[in-house]
Amino acid sequence: MPLRCLHALLAFAGCLWYVPACAGADIEALTKKLGKDLACSACAHSTHSLRMLLGSKVKKSMKRKEKRKVAKGVLTAACAEDRFPSQLSISGEEGKRQYADFQEMISKGGSLTNLNMKPENRKDVSEVCAAIASDLGAEIVEKAATYKDRLGGFNWERWLCVKQLQVCEATLMHQSDEDDDADEEPEEEL
């Protein structure tokens, strides 16, 4: 189906946003294609992009209707390939691979073994983002409209990647106090 027809179809269906990369892509299919480790990492990068854009565009003082309108626009923009690092690489051992900005990896130093710098890496992350927006767009917009605090402070990664989609066991990029509490073992009383 041509993209313009898809866009028209989505507009006709009452859907006010359009998902660029692969509308209707199933997150499960992408997880099988990439592997659970890379699907989790792609989800983390996607929610980071979403968090940064929502935090800068949706203000606490806005009315819910305005928040919804802005959040719908953010969904499309958050998944654009240019929102992700231009030299997005894959590093790590099988089962523990992650997407990372090659320039950041170089500046941090350390080992660059098992490095993969395919140009498709940005496209893959963008596809995962588009699948998230397609599958959970209405819930994301509703959360953005009803959340009382700063949206940049909300842990979208935990809510979407860990709880909703269950592609991650823990957050990778957005660490917060709640994540630290979950990692600690409960102490036994003597």
Coordinates of N, CA, C and O in Angstrom, one line a residue:
M1 N 0.9 -1.2 0.0 CA 0.0 0.0 0.0 C 0.9 1.2 0.0 O 1.8 1.3 0.9
P2 N 0.7 2.2 -0.9 CA 1.5 3.4 -0.9 C 1.3 4.2 0.4 O 0.3 4.2 1.0
L3 N 2.4 4.8 0.8 CA 2.4 5.6 2.0 C 1.3 6.6 2.0 O 0.6 6.8 3.0
R4 N 1.1 7.3 0.9 CA 0.0 8.4 0.9 C -1.3 7.8 1.2 O -2.2 8.4 1.8
C5 N -1.6 6.5 0.6 CA -2.9 5.9 0.9 C -3.0 5.5 2.3 O -4.1 5.6 2.9
L6 N -1.9 5.0 2.9 CA -1.9 4.6 4.3 C -2.2 5.8 5.2 O -3.0 5.8 6.1
H7 N -1.6 7.0 4.8 CA -1.8 8.2 5.6 C -3.3 8.6 5.5 O -3.9 9.0 6.5
A8 N -3.8 8.5 4.3 CA -5.2 8.9 4.1 C -6.1 7.9 4.8 O -7.1 8.3 5.4
L9 N -5.8 6.6 4.8 CA -6.6 5.6 5.5 C -6.6 5.9 7.0 O -7.6 5.9 7.7
L10 N -5.4 6.2 7.6 CA -5.3 6.5 9.0 C -6.1 7.8 9.3 O -6.8 7.8 10.4
A11 N -6.0 8.8 8.5 CA -6.8 10.0 8.7 C -8.3 9.7 8.7 O -9.0 10.2 9.5
F12 N -8.7 8.9 7.7 CA -10.1 8.5 7.6 C -10.6 7.8 8.8 O -11.7 7.9 9.3
A13 N -9.7 6.9 9.3 CA -10.1 6.1 10.5 C -10.2 6.9 11.8 O -10.5 6.4 12.8
G14 N -9.9 8.2 11.7 CA -10.0 9.0 12.9 C -8.7 9.1 13.7 O -8.6 9.6 14.7
C15 N -7.7 8.5 13.1 CA -6.4 8.4 13.8 C -5.7 9.7 13.4 O -5.4 10.0 12.2
L16 N -5.3 10.6 14.3 CA -4.7 11.9 14.0 C -3.2 11.9 13.9 O -2.7 12.9 13.6
W17 N -2.6 10.8 14.1 CA -1.1 10.8 13.9 C -0.8 9.7 12.9 O -1.6 8.8 12.6
Y18 N 0.3 9.8 12.3 CA 0.7 8.8 11.3 C 2.1 8.3 11.7 O 2.9 9.1 12.2
V19 N 2.3 7.0 11.6 CA 3.6 6.4 12.0 C 4.4 6.2 10.8 O 4.0 5.4 9.9
P20 N 5.6 6.8 10.7 CA 6.3 6.9 9.5 C 7.0 5.5 9.0 O 6.7 5.1 7.9
A21 N 7.7 4.9 9.8 CA 8.6 3.8 9.3 C 7.9 2.6 8.9 O 8.1 2.1 7.8
C22 N 7.1 2.0 9.7 CA 6.4 0.7 9.4 C 5.1 0.6 10.1 O 5.0 -0.1 11.1
A23 N 4.2 1.4 9.7 CA 2.9 1.4 10.3 C 2.3 0.0 10.5 O 2.3 -0.8 9.5
G24 N 1.8 -0.3 11.7 CA 1.2 -1.6 11.9 C 2.3 -2.7 12.2 O 1.9 -3.8 12.3
A25 N 3.5 -2.3 12.3 CA 4.5 -3.3 12.6 C 4.3 -3.9 14.0 O 4.0 -3.1 14.9
D26 N 4.4 -5.1 14.1 CA 4.1 -5.8 15.3 C 5.4 -5.9 16.2 O 6.5 -6.3 15.7
I27 N 5.4 -5.5 17.4 CA 6.5 -5.4 18.3 C 7.1 -6.8 18.4 O 8.3 -7.0 18.5
E28 N 6.2 -7.8 18.5 CA 6.7 -9.2 18.6 C 7.5 -9.7 17.4 O 8.5 -10.3 17.6
A29 N 7.1 -9.3 16.2 CA 7.8 -9.6 15.0 C 9.2 -9.0 15.0 O 10.2 -9.6 14.6
L30 N 9.2 -7.7 15.4 CA 10.5 -7.0 15.5 C 11.4 -7.6 16.6 O 12.6 -7.6 16.4
T31 N 10.8 -8.1 17.7 CA 11.6 -8.7 18.7 C 12.3 -10.0 18.2 O 13.4 -10.3 18.4
K32 N 11.5 -10.7 17.4 CA 12.0 -12.0 16.8 C 13.1 -11.6 15.8 O 14.2 -12.3 15.7
K33 N 12.9 -10.6 15.0 CA 13.9 -10.2 14.0 C 15.2 -9.7 14.6 O 16.3 -10.1 14.2
L34 N 15.1 -8.8 15.6 CA 16.3 -8.2 16.2 C 16.9 -9.0 17.4 O 18.1 -8.9 17.6
G35 N 16.1 -9.8 18.1 CA 16.5 -10.5 19.3 C 16.0 -9.6 20.5 O 15.8 -8.4 20.4
K36 N 15.7 -10.3 21.6 CA 15.1 -9.6 22.7 C 16.0 -8.5 23.3 O 15.6 -7.4 23.7
D37 N 17.3 -8.8 23.3 CA 18.3 -7.8 23.8 C 18.2 -6.5 23.0 O 18.2 -5.4 23.5
L38 N 18.3 -6.6 21.7 CA 18.2 -5.4 20.8 C 16.9 -4.7 20.8 O 16.8 -3.5 20.7
A39 N 15.8 -5.5 20.9 CA 14.5 -5.0 20.9 C 14.3 -4.1 22.2 O 13.7 -3.0 22.2
C40 N 14.9 -4.6 23.3 CA 14.8 -3.9 24.6 C 15.6 -2.6 24.4 O 15.1 -1.5 24.8
S41 N 16.8 -2.6 23.8 CA 17.6 -1.5 23.7 C 17.0 -0.5 22.7 O 17.0 0.7 23.0
A42 N 16.3 -0.9 21.7 CA 15.6 -0.1 20.7 C 14.4 0.6 21.4 O 14.2 1.8 21.2
C43 N 13.8 -0.1 22.2 CA 12.6 0.4 23.0 C 13.1 1.5 24.0 O 12.5 2.6 24.1
A44 N 14.3 1.3 24.6 CA 14.9 2.3 25.5 C 15.2 3.6 24.7 O 14.9 4.7 25.2
H45 N 15.8 3.4 23.6 CA 16.2 4.6 22.7 C 14.9 5.3 22.3 O 14.8 6.5 22.3
S46 N 13.9 4.5 21.9 CA 12.6 5.1 21.5 C 11.9 5.9 22.6 O 11.5 7.0 22.4
T47 N 11.9 5.3 23.8 CA 11.2 6.1 24.9 C 12.1 7.3 25.3 O 11.5 8.2 25.8
H48 N 13.4 7.2 25.2 CA 14.2 8.3 25.5 C 13.9 9.5 24.5 O 13.7 10.6 25.0
S49 N 13.7 9.2 23.2 CA 13.4 10.2 22.3 C 12.0 10.8 22.6 O 11.8 12.0 22.6
L50 N 11.0 9.9 22.9 CA 9.7 10.3 23.3 C 9.7 11.2 24.5 O 9.1 12.2 24.6
R51 N 10.5 10.8 25.5 CA 10.6 11.6 26.8 C 11.1 12.9 26.6 O 10.6 13.9 27.1
M52 N 12.2 13.0 25.8 CA 12.8 14.3 25.5 C 11.9 15.3 24.8 O 11.7 16.4 25.1
L53 N 11.2 14.7 23.8 CA 10.3 15.6 23.0 C 9.0 16.0 23.8 O 8.6 17.1 23.8
L54 N 8.4 15.0 24.5 CA 7.3 15.3 25.3 C 7.6 16.3 26.4 O 6.9 17.3 26.7
G55 N 8.8 16.1 27.0 CA 9.2 17.1 28.1 C 9.4 18.5 27.6 O 9.2 19.4 28.3
S56 N 9.8 18.6 26.3 CA 10.1 20.0 25.8 C 8.8 20.6 25.2 O 8.7 21.8 25.1
K57 N 7.9 19.8 24.7 CA 6.7 20.3 24.0 C 5.5 20.4 24.8 O 4.6 21.3 24.6
V58 N 5.3 19.5 25.7 CA 4.0 19.4 26.5 C 4.3 20.0 27.9 O 5.2 19.5 28.6
K59 N 3.7 21.1 28.2 CA 3.9 21.8 29.5 C 2.8 21.4 30.5 O 1.7 21.2 30.2
K60 N 3.2 21.5 31.8 CA 2.3 21.2 32.9 C 1.1 22.1 32.9 O 0.0 21.7 33.2
S61 N 1.3 23.3 32.5 CA 0.2 24.3 32.5 C -0.8 24.2 31.4 O -1.9 24.8 31.5
M62 N -0.6 23.3 30.4 CA -1.5 23.2 29.3 C -2.8 22.4 29.7 O -2.7 21.6 30.7
K63 N -3.8 22.7 29.1 CA -5.1 22.0 29.3 C -5.0 20.6 28.6 O -4.2 20.4 27.7
R64 N -5.8 19.7 29.1 CA -5.7 18.3 28.6 C -5.9 18.2 27.1 O -5.2 17.5 26.4
K65 N -6.8 19.0 26.5 CA -7.1 18.9 25.1 C -5.8 19.4 24.3 O -5.5 18.8 23.3
E66 N -5.2 20.4 24.8 CA -4.0 20.9 24.1 C -2.8 19.9 24.3 O -2.0 19.7 23.4
K67 N -2.7 19.3 25.5 CA -1.7 18.3 25.7 C -1.9 17.1 24.7 O -0.9 16.6 24.2
R68 N -3.1 16.7 24.5 CA -3.4 15.6 23.6 C -2.9 15.9 22.2 O -2.3 15.1 21.5
K69 N -3.3 17.1 21.8 CA -2.9 17.5 20.4 C -1.4 17.6 20.2 O -0.9 17.0 19.2
V70 N -0.7 18.1 21.2 CA 0.8 18.2 21.1 C 1.4 16.8 21.2 O 2.3 16.5 20.4
A71 N 0.9 16.0 22.1 CA 1.4 14.6 22.2 C 1.3 13.8 20.9 O 2.1 13.0 20.6
K72 N 0.1 14.0 20.2 CA -0.1 13.2 19.0 C 1.0 13.6 18.0 O 1.5 12.8 17.2
G73 N 1.3 14.9 17.9 CA 2.4 15.4 17.0 C 3.7 14.8 17.4 O 4.6 14.5 16.5
V74 N 4.0 14.8 18.7 CA 5.3 14.3 19.2 C 5.5 12.8 18.8 O 6.6 12.4 18.5
L75 N 4.4 12.0 18.8 CA 4.5 10.6 18.4 C 5.1 10.4 17.1 O 6.0 9.5 16.9
T76 N 4.8 11.2 16.1 CA 5.3 11.1 14.8 C 6.8 11.5 14.8 O 7.7 10.8 14.3
A77 N 7.1 12.6 15.4 CA 8.4 13.2 15.4 C 9.4 12.3 16.2 O 10.6 12.2 15.8
A78 N 9.0 11.7 17.3 CA 9.9 10.9 18.1 C 10.5 9.7 17.4 O 11.5 9.3 17.8
C79 N 9.8 9.2 16.4 CA 10.3 8.0 15.7 C 11.1 8.3 14.4 O 11.5 7.4 13.8
A80 N 11.3 9.6 14.1 CA 12.0 9.9 12.9 C 13.5 9.4 13.1 O 14.0 9.5 14.2
E81 N 14.1 8.9 12.0 CA 15.4 8.3 12.1 C 16.4 9.4 12.6 O 17.4 9.0 13.3
D82 N 16.2 10.6 12.2 CA 17.2 11.6 12.6 C 17.1 12.0 14.1 O 18.0 12.7 14.6
R83 N 16.2 11.4 14.8 CA 16.1 11.6 16.3 C 17.2 10.7 17.0 O 17.4 10.8 18.2
F84 N 17.7 9.7 16.3 CA 18.7 8.8 16.9 C 20.1 9.1 16.4 O 20.2 9.7 15.3
P85 N 21.1 8.7 17.2 CA 22.5 9.0 16.8 C 22.8 8.6 15.3 O 22.4 7.5 14.9
S86 N 23.5 9.4 14.6 CA 23.9 9.1 13.2 C 24.8 7.9 13.1 O 24.7 7.2 12.1
Q87 N 25.6 7.7 14.1 CA 26.5 6.5 14.1 C 26.0 5.5 15.2 O 26.8 5.3 16.2
L88 N 24.8 5.0 15.0 CA 24.3 4.1 16.0 C 24.9 2.7 15.8 O 24.8 2.2 14.7
S89 N 25.5 2.2 16.8 CA 26.2 0.9 16.7 C 25.6 -0.1 17.6 O 24.9 0.3 18.6
I90 N 25.9 -1.4 17.4 CA 25.5 -2.5 18.3 C 26.8 -2.9 18.9 O 27.8 -3.2 18.3
S91 N 26.8 -3.1 20.3 CA 28.0 -3.6 20.9 C 27.5 -4.6 22.0 O 26.4 -4.6 22.4
G92 N 28.4 -5.5 22.4 CA 28.1 -6.5 23.4 C 28.0 -7.9 22.9 O 28.0 -8.1 21.7
E93 N 28.0 -8.8 23.8 CA 27.9 -10.2 23.5 C 26.5 -10.6 23.2 O 25.6 -9.9 23.6
E94 N 26.3 -11.6 22.5 CA 25.0 -12.1 22.1 C 24.1 -12.3 23.4 O 24.6 -12.9 24.4
G95 N 22.9 -11.7 23.4 CA 22.1 -11.8 24.6 C 22.2 -10.6 25.5 O 21.4 -10.3 26.3
K96 N 23.3 -9.8 25.3 CA 23.5 -8.6 26.1 C 23.8 -7.4 25.2 O 24.4 -6.4 25.6
R97 N 23.4 -7.5 23.9 CA 23.8 -6.4 23.0 C 22.9 -5.2 23.2 O 21.8 -5.3 23.7
Q98 N 23.5 -4.1 22.9 CA 22.7 -2.8 23.0 C 23.1 -1.9 21.9 O 24.2 -1.9 21.4
Y99 N 22.2 -1.0 21.5 CA 22.5 0.1 20.6 C 23.1 1.2 21.4 O 22.8 1.4 22.6
A100 N 24.1 1.8 20.8 CA 24.8 2.9 21.5 C 25.4 3.8 20.4 O 25.7 3.4 19.3
D101 N 25.5 5.1 20.8 CA 26.1 6.1 19.9 C 27.6 5.8 19.9 O 28.3 5.8 20.9
F102 N 28.2 5.6 18.7 CA 29.6 5.2 18.5 C 30.5 6.3 19.0 O 31.5 6.1 19.7
Q103 N 30.1 7.6 18.8 CA 30.9 8.7 19.3 C 31.0 8.7 20.8 O 32.0 9.0 21.4
E104 N 29.9 8.4 21.5 CA 29.9 8.3 23.0 C 30.8 7.2 23.4 O 31.5 7.3 24.4
M105 N 30.7 6.0 22.7 CA 31.5 4.9 23.1 C 33.0 5.2 23.0 O 33.8 4.9 23.9
I106 N 33.4 5.9 21.9 CA 34.8 6.3 21.7 C 35.2 7.3 22.9 O 36.3 7.1 23.4
S107 N 34.4 8.2 23.2 CA 34.8 9.2 24.2 C 34.9 8.6 25.6 O 35.7 9.0 26.4
K108 N 34.1 7.5 25.9 CA 34.1 6.8 27.2 C 35.3 5.9 27.3 O 35.8 5.6 28.4
G109 N 35.8 5.5 26.1 CA 36.9 4.5 26.1 C 36.4 3.1 26.3 O 35.2 2.9 26.3
G110 N 37.3 2.2 26.6 CA 36.9 0.8 26.9 C 37.0 0.0 25.6 O 37.5 0.4 24.6
S111 N 36.4 -1.2 25.7 CA 36.5 -2.2 24.7 C 35.5 -1.9 23.6 O 34.4 -1.6 23.8
L112 N 35.9 -2.1 22.3 CA 35.0 -1.9 21.2 C 34.9 -3.3 20.5 O 34.7 -3.3 19.3
T113 N 35.0 -4.3 21.2 CA 34.8 -5.7 20.6 C 33.4 -5.9 20.3 O 32.5 -5.3 20.9
N114 N 33.1 -6.8 19.4 CA 31.8 -7.2 19.0 C 30.9 -5.9 18.5 O 29.8 -5.8 18.9
L115 N 31.6 -5.1 17.8 CA 30.9 -3.8 17.3 C 30.3 -4.0 16.0 O 31.0 -4.6 15.1
N116 N 29.1 -3.5 15.8 CA 28.4 -3.6 14.5 C 27.9 -2.2 14.2 O 27.1 -1.7 14.9
M117 N 28.4 -1.7 13.1 CA 27.9 -0.3 12.7 C 27.2 -0.3 11.4 O 27.5 0.5 10.5
K118 N 26.2 -1.1 11.2 CA 25.4 -1.1 10.0 C 24.6 0.1 9.9 O 24.0 0.6 10.9
P119 N 24.4 0.6 8.7 CA 23.5 1.8 8.5 C 22.0 1.5 8.9 O 21.3 2.4 9.2
E120 N 21.7 0.2 8.9 CA 20.3 -0.2 9.2 C 20.0 -0.1 10.7 O 18.8 -0.2 11.0
N121 N 21.0 0.2 11.5 CA 20.7 0.2 12.9 C 19.7 1.3 13.3 O 18.8 1.1 14.1
R122 N 19.9 2.5 12.7 CA 18.9 3.6 12.9 C 17.5 3.2 12.5 O 16.5 3.6 13.1
K123 N 17.5 2.6 11.3 CA 16.2 2.2 10.7 C 15.5 1.2 11.7 O 14.3 1.3 11.9
D124 N 16.2 0.2 12.2 CA 15.7 -0.8 13.1 C 15.1 -0.1 14.4 O 14.0 -0.5 14.8
V125 N 15.8 0.8 14.9 CA 15.4 1.5 16.1 C 14.1 2.3 15.8 O 13.1 2.3 16.6
S126 N 14.1 3.0 14.7 CA 13.0 3.8 14.2 C 11.8 2.9 14.0 O 10.6 3.3 14.3
E127 N 12.0 1.7 13.5 CA 10.9 0.7 13.3 C 10.3 0.3 14.6 O 9.0 0.2 14.7
V128 N 11.1 0.0 15.6 CA 10.6 -0.4 16.9 C 9.8 0.8 17.5 O 8.7 0.6 18.0
C129 N 10.3 2.0 17.4 CA 9.6 3.2 17.9 C 8.3 3.3 17.2 O 7.3 3.6 17.8
A130 N 8.2 3.2 15.9 CA 7.0 3.3 15.1 C 6.0 2.2 15.6 O 4.8 2.4 15.6
A131 N 6.5 1.0 15.8 CA 5.6 -0.1 16.3 C 5.0 0.2 17.7 O 3.8 0.0 17.9
I132 N 5.8 0.8 18.5 CA 5.4 1.2 19.9 C 4.3 2.3 19.7 O 3.2 2.2 20.3
A133 N 4.5 3.3 18.8 CA 3.6 4.4 18.6 C 2.3 3.8 18.0 O 1.2 4.3 18.3
S134 N 2.4 2.9 17.1 CA 1.3 2.3 16.5 C 0.4 1.4 17.5 O -0.8 1.6 17.5
D135 N 1.1 0.6 18.2 CA 0.4 -0.3 19.2 C -0.1 0.5 20.4 O -1.2 0.1 20.9
L136 N 0.6 1.4 20.9 CA 0.3 2.1 22.2 C 0.1 3.6 22.1 O 0.1 4.3 23.1
G137 N -0.1 4.1 20.9 CA -0.2 5.5 20.7 C -1.3 6.2 21.5 O -1.1 7.2 22.1
A138 N -2.5 5.6 21.5 CA -3.6 6.1 22.3 C -3.3 6.2 23.8 O -3.6 7.2 24.4
E139 N -2.7 5.1 24.3 CA -2.3 5.1 25.7 C -1.2 6.1 26.0 O -1.3 6.8 27.1
I140 N -0.3 6.3 25.1 CA 0.8 7.3 25.3 C 0.2 8.7 25.4 O 0.5 9.5 26.3
V141 N -0.7 9.0 24.4 CA -1.3 10.3 24.4 C -2.1 10.6 25.6 O -2.1 11.6 26.2
E142 N -2.9 9.6 26.1 CA -3.7 9.7 27.3 C -2.9 9.9 28.5 O -3.2 10.7 29.3
K143 N -1.8 9.2 28.6 CA -0.9 9.4 29.8 C -0.3 10.8 29.7 O -0.2 11.4 30.8
A144 N 0.1 11.2 28.6 CA 0.7 12.6 28.4 C -0.3 13.7 28.8 O 0.0 14.7 29.4
A145 N -1.6 13.4 28.5 CA -2.6 14.4 28.7 C -3.1 14.4 30.2 O -3.4 15.5 30.7
T146 N -3.0 13.3 30.9 CA -3.5 13.2 32.3 C -2.4 13.3 33.3 O -2.7 13.4 34.5
Y147 N -1.1 13.1 32.9 CA 0.0 13.1 33.9 C 0.1 14.5 34.5 O 0.1 15.5 33.8
K148 N 0.2 14.6 35.8 CA 0.2 15.9 36.5 C 1.5 16.6 36.5 O 1.6 17.8 36.5
D149 N 2.6 15.8 36.6 CA 3.9 16.4 36.7 C 4.6 16.6 35.4 O 4.0 16.4 34.3
R150 N 5.9 17.0 35.4 CA 6.6 17.1 34.2 C 6.7 15.8 33.4 O 7.1 14.8 34.0
L151 N 6.4 15.8 32.1 CA 6.5 14.6 31.3 C 7.9 14.2 31.1 O 8.2 13.0 30.9
G152 N 8.9 15.1 31.1 CA 10.3 14.7 31.0 C 10.8 13.9 32.2 O 11.8 13.2 32.1
G153 N 10.1 14.0 33.3 CA 10.5 13.3 34.5 C 9.8 11.9 34.6 O 10.2 11.1 35.4
F154 N 8.8 11.7 33.8 CA 8.1 10.4 33.9 C 9.0 9.3 33.2 O 9.6 9.5 32.2
N155 N 9.0 8.1 33.8 CA 9.8 7.0 33.3 C 9.1 6.3 32.2 O 8.5 5.2 32.5
W156 N 9.1 6.8 31.0 CA 8.4 6.2 29.9 C 9.0 4.8 29.6 O 8.3 3.9 29.2
E157 N 10.3 4.7 29.8 CA 10.9 3.4 29.5 C 10.4 2.3 30.4 O 10.1 1.2 29.9
R158 N 10.3 2.5 31.7 CA 9.7 1.5 32.6 C 8.3 1.2 32.3 O 7.9 0.1 32.2
W159 N 7.5 2.3 32.0 CA 6.1 2.1 31.7 C 5.8 1.3 30.4 O 5.0 0.4 30.4
L160 N 6.6 1.7 29.3 CA 6.3 1.1 28.0 C 7.1 -0.2 27.8 O 6.6 -1.2 27.5
C161 N 8.4 -0.2 28.0 CA 9.3 -1.3 27.7 C 9.2 -2.4 28.7 O 9.3 -3.6 28.3
V162 N 9.1 -2.1 30.0 CA 9.2 -3.1 31.0 C 7.8 -3.6 31.3 O 7.5 -4.8 31.3
K163 N 6.8 -2.6 31.6 CA 5.5 -3.0 32.1 C 4.5 -3.3 30.9 O 3.8 -4.4 31.0
Q164 N 4.4 -2.5 30.0 CA 3.4 -2.6 28.9 C 3.8 -3.7 27.9 O 3.1 -4.6 27.7
L165 N 4.9 -3.5 27.3 CA 5.4 -4.4 26.2 C 6.2 -5.6 26.7 O 6.3 -6.6 26.0
Q166 N 6.8 -5.5 27.9 CA 7.6 -6.5 28.5 C 8.7 -7.0 27.6 O 9.0 -8.2 27.5
V167 N 9.3 -6.1 26.9 CA 10.5 -6.5 26.1 C 11.8 -6.3 26.9 O 12.8 -6.8 26.5
C168 N 11.7 -5.6 28.0 CA 12.9 -5.5 28.9 C 12.5 -6.0 30.3 O 11.3 -5.9 30.7
E169 N 13.5 -6.5 31.0 CA 13.3 -6.9 32.4 C 13.5 -5.7 33.3 O 13.0 -5.6 34.4
A170 N 14.4 -4.7 32.9 CA 14.7 -3.5 33.7 C 15.0 -2.4 32.7 O 15.3 -2.7 31.5
T171 N 15.0 -1.2 33.2 CA 15.3 -0.1 32.3 C 16.8 0.0 32.0 O 17.6 -0.5 32.8
L172 N 17.1 0.4 30.8 CA 18.5 0.6 30.4 C 19.0 2.0 30.5 O 20.2 2.3 30.9
M173 N 18.2 2.9 30.0 CA 18.6 4.3 29.9 C 18.1 5.3 30.9 O 18.8 6.2 31.3
H174 N 16.9 5.1 31.4 CA 16.3 6.0 32.3 C 16.3 5.3 33.7 O 15.3 4.6 34.1
Q175 N 17.3 5.6 34.4 CA 17.4 5.0 35.8 C 16.8 6.0 36.8 O 17.0 7.2 36.7
S176 N 16.0 5.5 37.7 CA 15.4 6.3 38.7 C 15.4 5.5 40.0 O 15.8 4.4 40.1
D177 N 14.9 6.2 41.1 CA 15.0 5.6 42.4 C 14.1 4.3 42.4 O 14.5 3.3 43.1
E178 N 13.0 4.3 41.7 CA 12.2 3.0 41.7 C 12.9 1.9 41.1 O 12.8 0.7 41.5
D179 N 13.8 2.2 40.1 CA 14.6 1.1 39.4 C 15.6 0.6 40.4 O 15.9 -0.6 40.5
D180 N 16.2 1.5 41.2 CA 17.2 1.1 42.1 C 16.6 0.2 43.2 O 17.1 -0.8 43.6
D181 N 15.4 0.6 43.7 CA 14.7 -0.2 44.7 C 14.4 -1.6 44.2 O 14.4 -2.6 44.9
A182 N 14.0 -1.8 42.9 CA 13.7 -3.1 42.3 C 14.9 -4.0 42.2 O 14.7 -5.2 42.3
D183 N 16.1 -3.4 42.1 CA 17.3 -4.2 42.0 C 17.8 -4.7 43.3 O 18.5 -5.7 43.4
E184 N 17.4 -4.1 44.4 CA 17.9 -4.5 45.7 C 17.1 -5.7 46.2 O 15.9 -5.8 46.0
E185 N 17.9 -6.6 46.8 CA 17.2 -7.7 47.4 C 16.6 -7.3 48.8 O 17.1 -6.5 49.5
P186 N 15.4 -7.8 49.1 CA 14.8 -7.5 50.4 C 15.6 -8.1 51.5 O 16.1 -9.2 51.4
E187 N 15.8 -7.3 52.5 CA 16.6 -7.8 53.7 C 15.8 -8.7 54.6 O 14.6 -8.5 54.8
E188 N 16.4 -9.8 55.0 CA 15.7 -10.7 55.9 C 15.9 -10.2 57.3 O 16.9 -9.8 57.8
E189 N 14.8 -10.3 58.1 CA 14.9 -10.0 59.5 C 15.4 -11.2 60.3 O 15.0 -12.3 60.0
L190 N 16.2 -10.9 61.3 CA 16.7 -12.0 62.1 C 15.9 -12.1 63.4 O 15.4 -11.3 63.9

